Coordinates of C-alpha atoms in Angstrom, one line a residue:
X219 CA 90.9 111.4 -88.8
X220 CA 94.1 112.7 -87.3
X221 CA 96.0 115.9 -88.5
X222 CA 99.6 116.5 -87.3
X223 CA 101.0 120.0 -88.1
X224 CA 104.7 120.8 -88.1
X225 CA 107.0 123.3 -89.8
X226 CA 110.4 123.0 -91.5
X227 CA 112.9 124.8 -93.7
X228 CA 113.4 122.6 -96.8
X229 CA 110.6 122.3 -99.3
X230 CA 112.6 120.1 -101.7
X231 CA 113.7 117.8 -98.9
X232 CA 110.1 117.2 -97.7
X233 CA 108.9 116.6 -101.3
X234 CA 111.8 114.2 -102.0
X235 CA 110.7 112.1 -99.0
X236 CA 107.0 112.2 -99.9
X237 CA 107.7 111.1 -103.5
X238 CA 110.4 108.7 -102.5
X239 CA 110.1 105.0 -101.6
X240 CA 109.7 105.7 -97.9
X241 CA 111.9 104.2 -95.1
X242 CA 110.6 100.7 -95.7
X243 CA 109.4 101.0 -99.3
X244 CA 105.9 101.8 -97.9
X245 CA 105.2 104.7 -100.3
X246 CA 103.0 103.4 -103.2
X247 CA 102.2 105.5 -106.3
X248 CA 103.0 109.0 -104.9
X249 CA 101.0 111.7 -106.7
X250 CA 99.1 115.0 -106.2
X251 CA 95.4 114.8 -105.4
X252 CA 95.0 118.6 -105.5
X253 CA 96.9 121.9 -105.2
X254 CA 96.4 125.7 -104.8
X255 CA 96.0 125.8 -108.6
X256 CA 96.3 122.3 -110.1
X257 CA 97.3 123.7 -113.5
X258 CA 100.3 125.5 -112.0
X259 CA 101.6 122.6 -109.9
X260 CA 103.7 120.0 -111.8
X261 CA 103.2 116.5 -110.5
X262 CA 106.3 114.3 -110.7
X263 CA 104.2 111.3 -109.9
X264 CA 101.9 111.6 -112.9
X265 CA 103.8 113.8 -115.4
X266 CA 107.0 112.3 -117.0
X267 CA 108.5 115.7 -117.7
X268 CA 107.8 117.1 -114.2
X269 CA 110.6 117.2 -111.6
X270 CA 110.6 117.6 -107.8
X271 CA 112.7 120.8 -108.2
X272 CA 110.0 122.3 -110.5
X273 CA 107.3 121.6 -107.9
X274 CA 109.5 122.9 -105.0
X275 CA 110.3 126.1 -106.9
X276 CA 106.7 126.7 -107.7
X277 CA 105.8 126.4 -104.0
X278 CA 108.7 128.5 -102.8
X279 CA 108.1 131.4 -105.3
X280 CA 106.1 133.6 -102.9
X281 CA 108.7 133.1 -100.2
X282 CA 111.6 134.0 -102.5
X283 CA 109.8 137.0 -103.8
X284 CA 110.0 138.9 -100.5
X285 CA 113.2 140.4 -99.0
X286 CA 115.4 137.8 -97.3
X287 CA 115.0 139.5 -93.9
X288 CA 111.2 139.1 -94.1
X289 CA 111.3 135.4 -95.0
X290 CA 110.3 133.0 -92.1
X291 CA 113.1 130.8 -90.9
X292 CA 110.8 127.8 -91.1
X293 CA 108.7 128.5 -94.1
X294 CA 107.4 125.0 -94.9
X295 CA 104.0 124.0 -93.3
X296 CA 103.4 120.3 -93.2
X297 CA 100.2 118.6 -92.2
X298 CA 99.7 114.8 -92.7
X299 CA 96.0 113.8 -92.3
X300 CA 95.2 110.2 -91.6
X301 CA 92.0 108.2 -91.3
X302 CA 91.5 105.9 -88.3
X303 CA 92.1 102.2 -88.6
X304 CA 88.8 100.6 -89.8
X305 CA 87.6 103.7 -91.7
X306 CA 86.5 103.2 -95.3
X307 CA 88.7 103.9 -98.3
X308 CA 88.7 107.5 -99.5
X309 CA 89.1 108.3 -103.2
X310 CA 91.4 111.0 -104.5
X311 CA 88.5 113.3 -105.0
X312 CA 87.5 112.9 -101.3
X313 CA 91.0 113.5 -100.1
X314 CA 91.1 116.6 -102.3
X315 CA 88.0 117.9 -100.5
X316 CA 89.7 117.0 -97.1
X317 CA 92.8 119.0 -98.1
X318 CA 90.8 122.1 -99.2
X319 CA 88.7 122.0 -95.9
X320 CA 91.9 121.8 -93.8
X321 CA 93.8 124.6 -95.5
X322 CA 90.7 126.8 -95.3
X323 CA 90.1 126.0 -91.6
X324 CA 93.8 126.6 -90.6
X325 CA 94.1 130.0 -92.5
X326 CA 96.6 128.7 -95.0
X327 CA 94.2 129.2 -98.0
X328 CA 90.7 130.3 -97.2
X329 CA 88.0 129.8 -99.8
X330 CA 87.9 132.6 -102.4
X331 CA 91.3 134.1 -101.4
X332 CA 93.3 134.4 -104.6
X333 CA 96.3 135.8 -102.6
X334 CA 96.6 132.8 -100.2
X335 CA 99.6 130.6 -99.6
X336 CA 100.6 128.0 -102.2
X337 CA 100.0 124.4 -101.2
X338 CA 99.8 120.9 -102.5
X339 CA 98.3 117.6 -101.2
X340 CA 100.4 114.4 -101.9
X341 CA 99.1 110.9 -101.6
X342 CA 101.3 107.9 -101.3
X343 CA 99.2 105.5 -99.3
X344 CA 95.6 104.5 -99.0
X345 CA 94.9 105.9 -95.5
X346 CA 96.5 109.4 -95.6
X347 CA 97.7 112.5 -97.4
X348 CA 100.4 115.1 -96.8
X349 CA 99.5 118.7 -97.2
X350 CA 102.5 120.9 -97.9
X351 CA 102.4 124.7 -98.0
X352 CA 104.8 127.6 -97.9
X353 CA 104.2 130.3 -95.4
X354 CA 104.1 133.5 -97.5
X355 CA 101.0 134.6 -99.3
X356 CA 101.0 135.8 -102.9
X357 CA 100.8 139.4 -101.6
X358 CA 103.9 138.9 -99.4
X359 CA 102.1 138.7 -96.1
X360 CA 102.2 135.8 -93.7
X361 CA 99.0 133.7 -93.2
X362 CA 96.9 134.0 -90.0
X363 CA 97.4 130.6 -88.7
X364 CA 96.9 131.1 -84.9
X365 CA 96.0 127.8 -83.2
X366 CA 96.0 126.1 -86.6
X367 CA 96.4 122.7 -84.9
X368 CA 93.3 123.1 -82.9
X369 CA 91.4 124.4 -85.9
X370 CA 92.6 121.4 -88.0
X371 CA 91.4 119.0 -85.3
X372 CA 88.0 120.7 -85.2
X373 CA 87.6 120.5 -88.9
X374 CA 88.5 116.8 -88.9
X375 CA 85.8 116.2 -86.3
X376 CA 83.3 117.9 -88.7
X377 CA 84.5 115.8 -91.6
X378 CA 84.1 112.6 -89.6
X379 CA 80.6 113.5 -88.8
X380 CA 79.7 114.6 -92.3
X381 CA 81.2 111.5 -93.9
X382 CA 80.3 108.8 -91.4
X383 CA 83.9 108.1 -90.3
X384 CA 85.0 107.2 -86.8
X385 CA 84.5 110.0 -84.3
X386 CA 87.8 110.5 -82.6
X387 CA 88.3 112.3 -79.3
X388 CA 89.0 116.0 -79.2
X389 CA 92.2 117.2 -77.5
X390 CA 92.5 119.9 -74.9
X391 CA 96.2 120.7 -75.3
X392 CA 97.2 119.0 -72.0
X393 CA 98.7 115.9 -73.7
X394 CA 102.4 115.3 -73.8
X395 CA 104.2 116.2 -77.0
X396 CA 104.4 113.2 -79.3
X397 CA 107.7 112.1 -80.8
X398 CA 108.4 113.6 -84.2
X399 CA 108.7 111.5 -87.3
X400 CA 112.5 112.2 -87.2
X401 CA 112.6 110.9 -83.6
X402 CA 110.7 107.8 -84.6
X403 CA 112.9 107.2 -87.6
X404 CA 116.0 107.5 -85.4
X405 CA 114.7 105.0 -82.9
X406 CA 114.1 102.5 -85.7
X407 CA 117.4 103.2 -87.3
X408 CA 119.4 102.7 -84.0
X409 CA 117.4 99.7 -82.9
X410 CA 115.7 101.3 -79.9
X411 CA 112.3 100.0 -79.0
X412 CA 110.8 103.5 -78.9
X413 CA 111.9 107.2 -79.3
X414 CA 114.1 108.7 -76.7
X415 CA 111.4 111.1 -75.7
X416 CA 109.0 108.4 -74.5
X417 CA 111.7 106.5 -72.6
X418 CA 112.8 109.7 -70.8
X419 CA 109.2 110.6 -70.0
X420 CA 108.7 107.2 -68.3
X421 CA 112.0 107.3 -66.4
X422 CA 111.3 110.9 -65.1
X423 CA 107.8 109.9 -63.9
X424 CA 109.3 106.8 -62.2
X425 CA 111.9 109.0 -60.5
X426 CA 109.3 111.4 -59.3
X427 CA 107.1 108.5 -57.9
X428 CA 109.6 107.6 -55.2
X429 CA 110.9 111.1 -54.4
X430 CA 110.3 113.0 -51.1
X431 CA 111.8 116.2 -52.3
X432 CA 113.6 117.9 -55.2
X433 CA 117.0 116.7 -54.2
X434 CA 115.9 113.1 -54.1
X435 CA 114.2 113.5 -57.4
X436 CA 117.5 114.6 -59.1
X437 CA 119.3 111.8 -57.3
X438 CA 116.8 109.2 -58.6
X439 CA 117.2 110.5 -62.1
X440 CA 121.0 110.0 -61.9
X441 CA 120.5 106.6 -60.4
X442 CA 118.2 105.7 -63.3
X443 CA 121.3 106.1 -65.6
X444 CA 120.1 109.3 -67.3
X445 CA 122.4 112.2 -68.2
X446 CA 121.2 115.1 -66.1
X447 CA 121.9 118.8 -66.3
X448 CA 120.4 121.2 -63.7
X449 CA 120.4 125.0 -64.4
X450 CA 121.1 127.0 -61.3
X451 CA 120.5 130.7 -60.4
X452 CA 123.3 132.7 -58.9
X453 CA 121.8 132.0 -55.5
X454 CA 122.3 128.3 -56.1
X455 CA 118.6 127.5 -56.5
X456 CA 117.6 125.2 -59.4
X457 CA 115.8 127.0 -62.2
X458 CA 115.2 124.0 -64.5
X459 CA 116.6 120.6 -65.6
X460 CA 117.1 118.6 -68.7
X461 CA 117.8 114.9 -69.3
X462 CA 119.2 112.8 -72.1
X463 CA 119.7 109.1 -72.8
X464 CA 123.3 107.9 -72.7
X465 CA 124.6 107.5 -76.3
X466 CA 121.8 109.6 -77.8
X467 CA 123.6 112.2 -79.7
X468 CA 123.1 114.6 -82.7
X469 CA 125.3 114.9 -85.8
X470 CA 127.7 117.1 -83.9
X471 CA 128.2 114.4 -81.3
X472 CA 126.4 116.4 -78.6
X473 CA 123.8 114.9 -76.2
X474 CA 120.2 115.4 -77.3
X475 CA 118.7 117.1 -74.3
X476 CA 115.0 117.2 -73.3
X477 CA 113.8 119.7 -70.7
X478 CA 111.1 118.4 -68.5
X479 CA 108.5 120.7 -70.0
X480 CA 109.1 119.1 -73.4
X481 CA 108.5 115.6 -72.1
X482 CA 105.1 116.5 -70.5
X483 CA 103.4 119.6 -69.2
X484 CA 103.5 118.3 -65.6
X485 CA 107.2 117.4 -65.7
X486 CA 108.6 121.0 -65.8
X487 CA 110.5 121.8 -62.6
X488 CA 107.9 124.3 -61.3
X489 CA 105.1 121.7 -61.7
X490 CA 107.2 119.0 -60.0
X491 CA 108.1 121.4 -57.2
X492 CA 104.4 122.2 -56.7
X493 CA 103.6 118.5 -56.6
X494 CA 106.4 117.8 -54.0
X495 CA 105.7 120.8 -51.8
X496 CA 101.9 121.3 -51.6
X497 CA 101.1 120.5 -48.0
X498 CA 103.4 117.4 -47.9
X499 CA 106.4 117.3 -45.5
X500 CA 109.3 115.0 -45.5
X501 CA 108.0 113.2 -42.4
X502 CA 104.8 112.3 -44.2
X503 CA 106.6 110.5 -47.0
X504 CA 109.5 108.9 -45.2
X505 CA 107.1 107.2 -42.8
X506 CA 105.8 105.1 -45.6
X507 CA 109.2 103.5 -46.1
X508 CA 109.7 103.0 -42.4
X509 CA 106.4 101.2 -41.8
X510 CA 106.7 98.6 -44.5
X511 CA 108.6 95.4 -44.1
X512 CA 108.6 94.0 -47.6
X513 CA 106.8 94.2 -50.9
X514 CA 103.7 92.3 -49.7
X515 CA 103.1 94.6 -46.7
X516 CA 103.7 97.7 -48.9
X517 CA 100.9 96.5 -51.1
X518 CA 98.7 95.8 -48.1
X519 CA 99.3 99.4 -47.0
X520 CA 98.6 100.8 -50.4
X521 CA 95.3 99.0 -51.1
X522 CA 93.1 101.0 -48.6
X523 CA 94.7 104.2 -49.8
X524 CA 93.5 103.4 -53.4
X525 CA 90.1 102.6 -52.0
X526 CA 89.9 106.1 -50.5
X527 CA 90.9 107.5 -53.9
X528 CA 88.0 105.6 -55.5
X529 CA 85.6 107.2 -53.0
X530 CA 87.0 110.6 -53.7
X531 CA 86.7 110.2 -57.4
X532 CA 83.1 108.9 -57.1
X533 CA 82.3 112.1 -55.1
X534 CA 82.9 114.1 -58.3
X535 CA 84.9 116.8 -56.6
X536 CA 87.0 119.0 -58.9
X537 CA 90.4 119.9 -57.4
X538 CA 90.4 117.0 -55.0
X539 CA 89.5 114.5 -57.8
X540 CA 92.2 115.9 -60.0
X541 CA 94.7 115.5 -57.2
X542 CA 93.7 111.9 -56.7
X543 CA 94.1 111.2 -60.4
X544 CA 97.7 112.4 -60.1
X545 CA 98.2 110.3 -57.0
X546 CA 96.8 107.1 -58.7
X547 CA 99.2 107.8 -61.6
X548 CA 102.1 108.1 -59.2
X549 CA 101.2 104.8 -57.5
X550 CA 100.9 103.1 -60.9
X551 CA 104.4 104.3 -61.8
X552 CA 105.6 102.8 -58.5
X553 CA 103.9 99.5 -59.0
X554 CA 105.0 99.2 -62.6
X555 CA 108.7 99.7 -61.8
X556 CA 108.7 97.2 -58.9
X557 CA 106.5 94.6 -60.6
X558 CA 107.6 91.0 -61.1
X559 CA 108.4 89.8 -64.6
X560 CA 105.0 88.1 -65.4
X561 CA 103.1 91.4 -64.8
X562 CA 105.7 94.0 -65.7
X563 CA 104.7 94.5 -69.3
X564 CA 101.0 95.0 -68.7
X565 CA 101.6 97.2 -65.7
X566 CA 104.1 99.4 -67.7
X567 CA 101.4 99.7 -70.4
X568 CA 98.8 100.6 -67.8
X569 CA 101.0 103.3 -66.3
X570 CA 101.8 104.8 -69.7
X571 CA 98.1 104.9 -70.7
X572 CA 97.0 106.4 -67.4
X573 CA 99.6 109.1 -67.6
X574 CA 97.3 110.9 -70.0
X575 CA 94.4 110.6 -67.6
X576 CA 96.4 112.5 -64.9
X577 CA 96.3 115.8 -66.8
X578 CA 93.4 118.2 -67.4
X579 CA 92.8 121.9 -67.0
X580 CA 91.4 121.4 -63.5
X581 CA 94.0 122.6 -61.0
X582 CA 94.9 119.8 -58.6
X583 CA 95.2 120.4 -54.9
X584 CA 98.3 118.2 -54.4
X585 CA 98.0 118.0 -50.6
X586 CA 95.0 115.7 -51.2
X587 CA 97.1 112.9 -52.7
X588 CA 99.5 112.8 -49.8
X589 CA 98.6 109.3 -48.8
X590 CA 98.9 108.0 -52.4
X591 CA 102.4 109.5 -52.7
X592 CA 103.4 108.0 -49.4
X593 CA 102.1 104.6 -50.5
X594 CA 104.0 104.9 -53.8
X595 CA 107.2 105.7 -51.9
X596 CA 106.6 102.7 -49.6
X597 CA 106.2 100.4 -52.6
X598 CA 109.4 101.6 -54.2
X599 CA 111.5 101.5 -51.0
X600 CA 110.2 98.0 -50.2
X601 CA 111.8 96.7 -53.4
X602 CA 110.7 94.5 -56.3
X603 CA 107.9 92.0 -55.7
X604 CA 108.7 88.3 -56.4
X605 CA 105.3 87.6 -58.0
X606 CA 104.7 84.5 -55.8
X607 CA 103.5 83.7 -52.4
X608 CA 102.1 86.7 -50.5
X609 CA 103.8 89.1 -52.9
X610 CA 101.7 87.7 -55.7
X611 CA 98.5 87.7 -53.7
X612 CA 98.8 91.2 -52.4
X613 CA 99.8 92.4 -55.9
X614 CA 96.5 90.9 -57.2
X615 CA 94.6 92.5 -54.4
X616 CA 96.1 95.9 -55.1
X617 CA 95.6 95.6 -58.8
X618 CA 91.9 94.6 -58.5
X619 CA 91.5 97.9 -56.5
X620 CA 93.4 99.9 -59.0
X621 CA 91.0 98.6 -61.7
X622 CA 88.3 100.3 -59.7
X623 CA 90.3 103.5 -59.5
X624 CA 90.8 103.6 -63.3
X625 CA 87.1 103.0 -63.9
X626 CA 86.3 105.7 -61.4
X627 CA 88.8 108.0 -63.2
X628 CA 87.2 107.2 -66.6
X629 CA 83.8 108.2 -65.2
X630 CA 85.2 111.3 -63.5
X631 CA 86.7 112.5 -66.9
X632 CA 83.6 111.5 -68.9
X633 CA 81.4 113.6 -66.6
X634 CA 83.6 116.6 -67.5
X635 CA 83.8 116.0 -71.2
X636 CA 87.5 115.0 -71.1
X637 CA 87.2 112.4 -73.9
X638 CA 90.9 111.7 -74.4
X639 CA 91.6 111.3 -70.7
X640 CA 88.5 109.0 -70.3
X641 CA 89.8 106.9 -73.2
X642 CA 93.2 106.7 -71.6
X643 CA 91.7 105.6 -68.2
X644 CA 89.7 102.9 -70.0
X645 CA 92.8 101.6 -71.7
X646 CA 94.7 101.5 -68.4
X647 CA 91.9 99.6 -66.8
X648 CA 92.2 96.9 -69.5
X649 CA 95.9 96.5 -69.0
X650 CA 95.4 96.4 -65.2
X651 CA 92.7 93.6 -65.6
X652 CA 95.2 91.6 -67.7
X653 CA 98.0 92.1 -65.1
X654 CA 95.6 91.2 -62.3
X655 CA 94.6 87.9 -64.0
X656 CA 98.3 87.1 -64.3
X657 CA 99.1 88.0 -60.6
X658 CA 96.0 86.1 -59.3
X659 CA 96.7 82.9 -61.2
X660 CA 98.5 81.0 -58.4
X661 CA 96.6 82.3 -55.3
X662 CA 93.2 81.8 -57.1
X663 CA 94.1 78.3 -58.1
X664 CA 95.0 77.4 -54.5
X665 CA 91.7 78.9 -53.2
X666 CA 89.6 77.2 -55.9
X667 CA 91.1 73.9 -55.1
X668 CA 90.4 74.5 -51.4
X669 CA 86.8 75.3 -52.3
X670 CA 86.5 72.1 -54.3
X671 CA 87.6 70.1 -51.2
X672 CA 84.9 71.6 -49.0
X673 CA 82.1 69.2 -48.1
X674 CA 79.1 69.4 -50.3
X675 CA 76.9 70.5 -47.5
X676 CA 79.2 73.4 -46.7
X677 CA 79.4 74.5 -50.4
X678 CA 75.6 74.4 -50.6
X679 CA 75.3 76.5 -47.4
X680 CA 77.6 79.1 -49.0
X681 CA 75.5 79.0 -52.2
X682 CA 72.5 79.9 -50.1
X683 CA 74.4 82.6 -48.4
X684 CA 75.3 84.1 -51.8
X685 CA 71.6 83.8 -52.9
X686 CA 70.4 85.6 -49.8
X687 CA 73.1 88.4 -49.9
X688 CA 73.3 88.8 -53.7
X689 CA 70.2 87.4 -55.4
X690 CA 70.9 89.2 -58.6
X691 CA 74.3 87.7 -59.0
X692 CA 73.9 84.2 -57.6
X693 CA 73.5 82.4 -61.0
X694 CA 76.5 84.0 -62.6
X695 CA 78.6 83.5 -59.5
X696 CA 77.8 79.8 -59.3
X697 CA 78.8 79.3 -63.0
X698 CA 82.1 81.2 -62.7
X699 CA 85.5 79.4 -62.2
X700 CA 86.1 81.5 -59.2
X701 CA 83.1 80.1 -57.2
X702 CA 85.4 77.6 -55.4
X703 CA 87.7 80.5 -54.3
X704 CA 84.7 82.5 -53.1
X705 CA 83.5 79.5 -51.0
X706 CA 87.0 78.9 -49.6
X707 CA 87.3 82.6 -48.7
X708 CA 83.9 82.6 -46.9
X709 CA 85.0 79.5 -44.9
X710 CA 88.2 81.3 -43.8
X711 CA 86.3 84.4 -42.9
X712 CA 84.0 82.4 -40.7
X713 CA 87.0 80.8 -39.1
X714 CA 88.2 84.3 -38.4
X715 CA 85.0 85.1 -36.6
X716 CA 83.0 86.9 -39.3
X717 CA 79.4 86.4 -40.3
X718 CA 79.5 85.2 -43.9
X719 CA 76.3 86.7 -45.1
X720 CA 76.8 90.1 -43.5
X721 CA 80.4 90.2 -44.8
X722 CA 79.4 89.3 -48.3
X723 CA 76.6 91.9 -48.4
X724 CA 79.1 94.5 -47.1
X725 CA 81.6 93.6 -49.9
X726 CA 78.9 93.8 -52.6
X727 CA 77.6 97.2 -51.4
X728 CA 81.0 98.7 -51.3
X729 CA 81.2 99.2 -55.0
X730 CA 79.2 98.2 -58.1
X731 CA 79.9 94.8 -59.7
X732 CA 78.5 95.5 -63.2
X733 CA 81.9 96.3 -64.7
X734 CA 83.6 93.2 -63.2
X735 CA 84.8 90.5 -65.6
X736 CA 84.3 87.9 -62.8
X737 CA 82.0 88.8 -59.9
X738 CA 83.3 85.9 -57.8
X739 CA 87.0 87.0 -58.3
X740 CA 86.2 90.6 -57.4
X741 CA 84.3 89.5 -54.3
X742 CA 87.2 87.2 -53.2
X743 CA 89.6 90.1 -53.1
X744 CA 87.1 92.5 -51.4
X745 CA 86.3 89.9 -48.7
X746 CA 89.9 89.2 -48.0
X747 CA 90.6 92.9 -47.8
X748 CA 87.6 93.6 -45.5
X749 CA 88.2 90.6 -43.3
X750 CA 91.9 91.2 -43.0
X751 CA 92.7 87.8 -44.5
X752 CA 96.2 87.0 -46.0
X753 CA 96.1 87.4 -49.7
X754 CA 97.7 84.0 -50.4
X755 CA 96.6 80.8 -48.6
X756 CA 98.8 77.7 -48.2
X757 CA 98.0 75.0 -50.8
X758 CA 95.5 72.4 -49.6
X759 CA 96.7 68.9 -48.8
X760 CA 96.7 67.0 -52.1
X761 CA 96.1 63.7 -50.5
X762 CA 92.9 64.6 -48.6
X763 CA 89.9 62.7 -50.0
X764 CA 87.4 65.0 -51.5
X765 CA 84.4 63.0 -50.2
X766 CA 85.2 63.7 -46.6
X767 CA 85.2 67.0 -44.7
X768 CA 88.6 68.6 -45.1
X769 CA 90.7 70.0 -42.3
X770 CA 90.4 73.6 -41.4
X771 CA 92.4 76.0 -43.6
X772 CA 95.8 77.1 -42.4
X773 CA 97.2 80.2 -44.2
X774 CA 100.7 81.5 -44.5
X775 CA 101.7 83.5 -41.5
X776 CA 102.6 87.0 -42.7
X777 CA 103.0 90.3 -40.8
X778 CA 99.6 91.9 -40.8
X779 CA 98.4 94.7 -38.6
X780 CA 94.8 94.8 -37.5
X781 CA 92.4 97.8 -37.7
X782 CA 93.2 98.7 -34.1
X783 CA 96.9 98.8 -34.8
X784 CA 96.9 100.7 -38.1
X785 CA 94.4 103.1 -39.6
X786 CA 95.1 101.9 -43.2
X787 CA 93.4 98.6 -42.6
X788 CA 90.2 100.1 -41.3
X789 CA 87.0 99.3 -43.1
X790 CA 87.0 100.8 -46.6
X791 CA 83.5 102.2 -46.3
X792 CA 84.0 104.0 -43.0
X793 CA 82.9 107.7 -43.6
X794 CA 85.8 110.1 -43.7
X795 CA 88.5 107.4 -43.6
X796 CA 91.8 108.9 -44.6
X797 CA 95.3 107.4 -44.8

């Protein structure tokens, strides 16, 4: 059950909307379910002689009774309350009880207070009501409604428990402000896919993901096509900024500006400045762009950095864990904006979902996510991935590791009671799994075909290897479509000089496999990562007879640095490994 409190200045205008047809004729049978005193509240939906003006005048009477200079500028209190999808149908009597509990909990009209504010509850749909109140009591005083939004949420959690409805997650006031109903209506009216607030929030986060400093952040905002206005002190230092979408104007023809703090709590200039400055120098970030030589290598560099973040999140540290969550979000923003077309939609959804998981009341030590920021910057400066060849394979490898990071984030938040953030991380993980399946389609198909062409005796030997190294997973692995790819990867690892059983055990012990959709697919990417194998093999020769031993594998020659050349390709389980 979701309440959403706002205030306004026109009682009649709000009632006209609630009793009207709606923007898409979705309002059905509008009527009152209850009121402060039902006998004094005319119902235009049920009484033929009642009018909207009569109802508005009745609600406004206590406001008009006080001196004009004592009237609140926004005297209309509005609280829609909606059940969650899948909840049972509530009768008018039940909605009446919901309304009375909400106005009592929020201080609008406490039980037994005959001098409380006037209010009504209007129903025009099966799944919600609108509570409308005016913010002057009968005795001329203002109601005590401090933190009414939090109290409304708490009462809804009690109602859910009392009535057997879905138990929704409690908020902690760290979420970004949601678009208002007016913003959503404007987006629909103008044909935009979403409200301007949400588009701007995403663009600002993406600009921040690739920025080394404040100046570059502002430059990236301008390059993204946003209107930008920076407020300066007399000294010339920036005090704040605001952004607007081109063409998004109000009735006066003026741009509709959004300060960063109105987009999200962590997008205000002081918070951005703190993220950019805490222990991170220009040389740390610029080096990432200098060391990558294309999208594929940028993703190779980023993968072990994400692995380290998984280790840190599993360690359950507070400030360090919070910083790594911010860093993972930054990297996701970078991957999403440089993604190839097939994976772009799912990655954008993953980045948006995980954005909620990056914020909590735990203060992040931003120096701890230096490597993640550098990796994000490298991905952005390397350019867009093509989605095929080594680009596609390394993308799948990175995404499989990011799935682990979002699962670790979900557990980190769950351990601290951050229900909304844990749910956001879980949602991001689902989108990442979908994107990973798309990115892995071609390289996995090639590896599976290579595995099918291996001699029977060799495949049987690898099956025994899996049984010895992973006895609890051998049955599921052999039944999965990815078994051929796993066998082909083990073959290539042996050709590279690795011991197959030891390598497989190492990959299995690195992280749990319980949450994996496909154990064989997960092991393929871990093995290729640990053994420093290219992410995408060359296709096997189609003419080779399957009954005979096939020729040794030959993989695409891509620039790869060994563990002795670059610390970022060191073994992921090495204690204290940092990037």
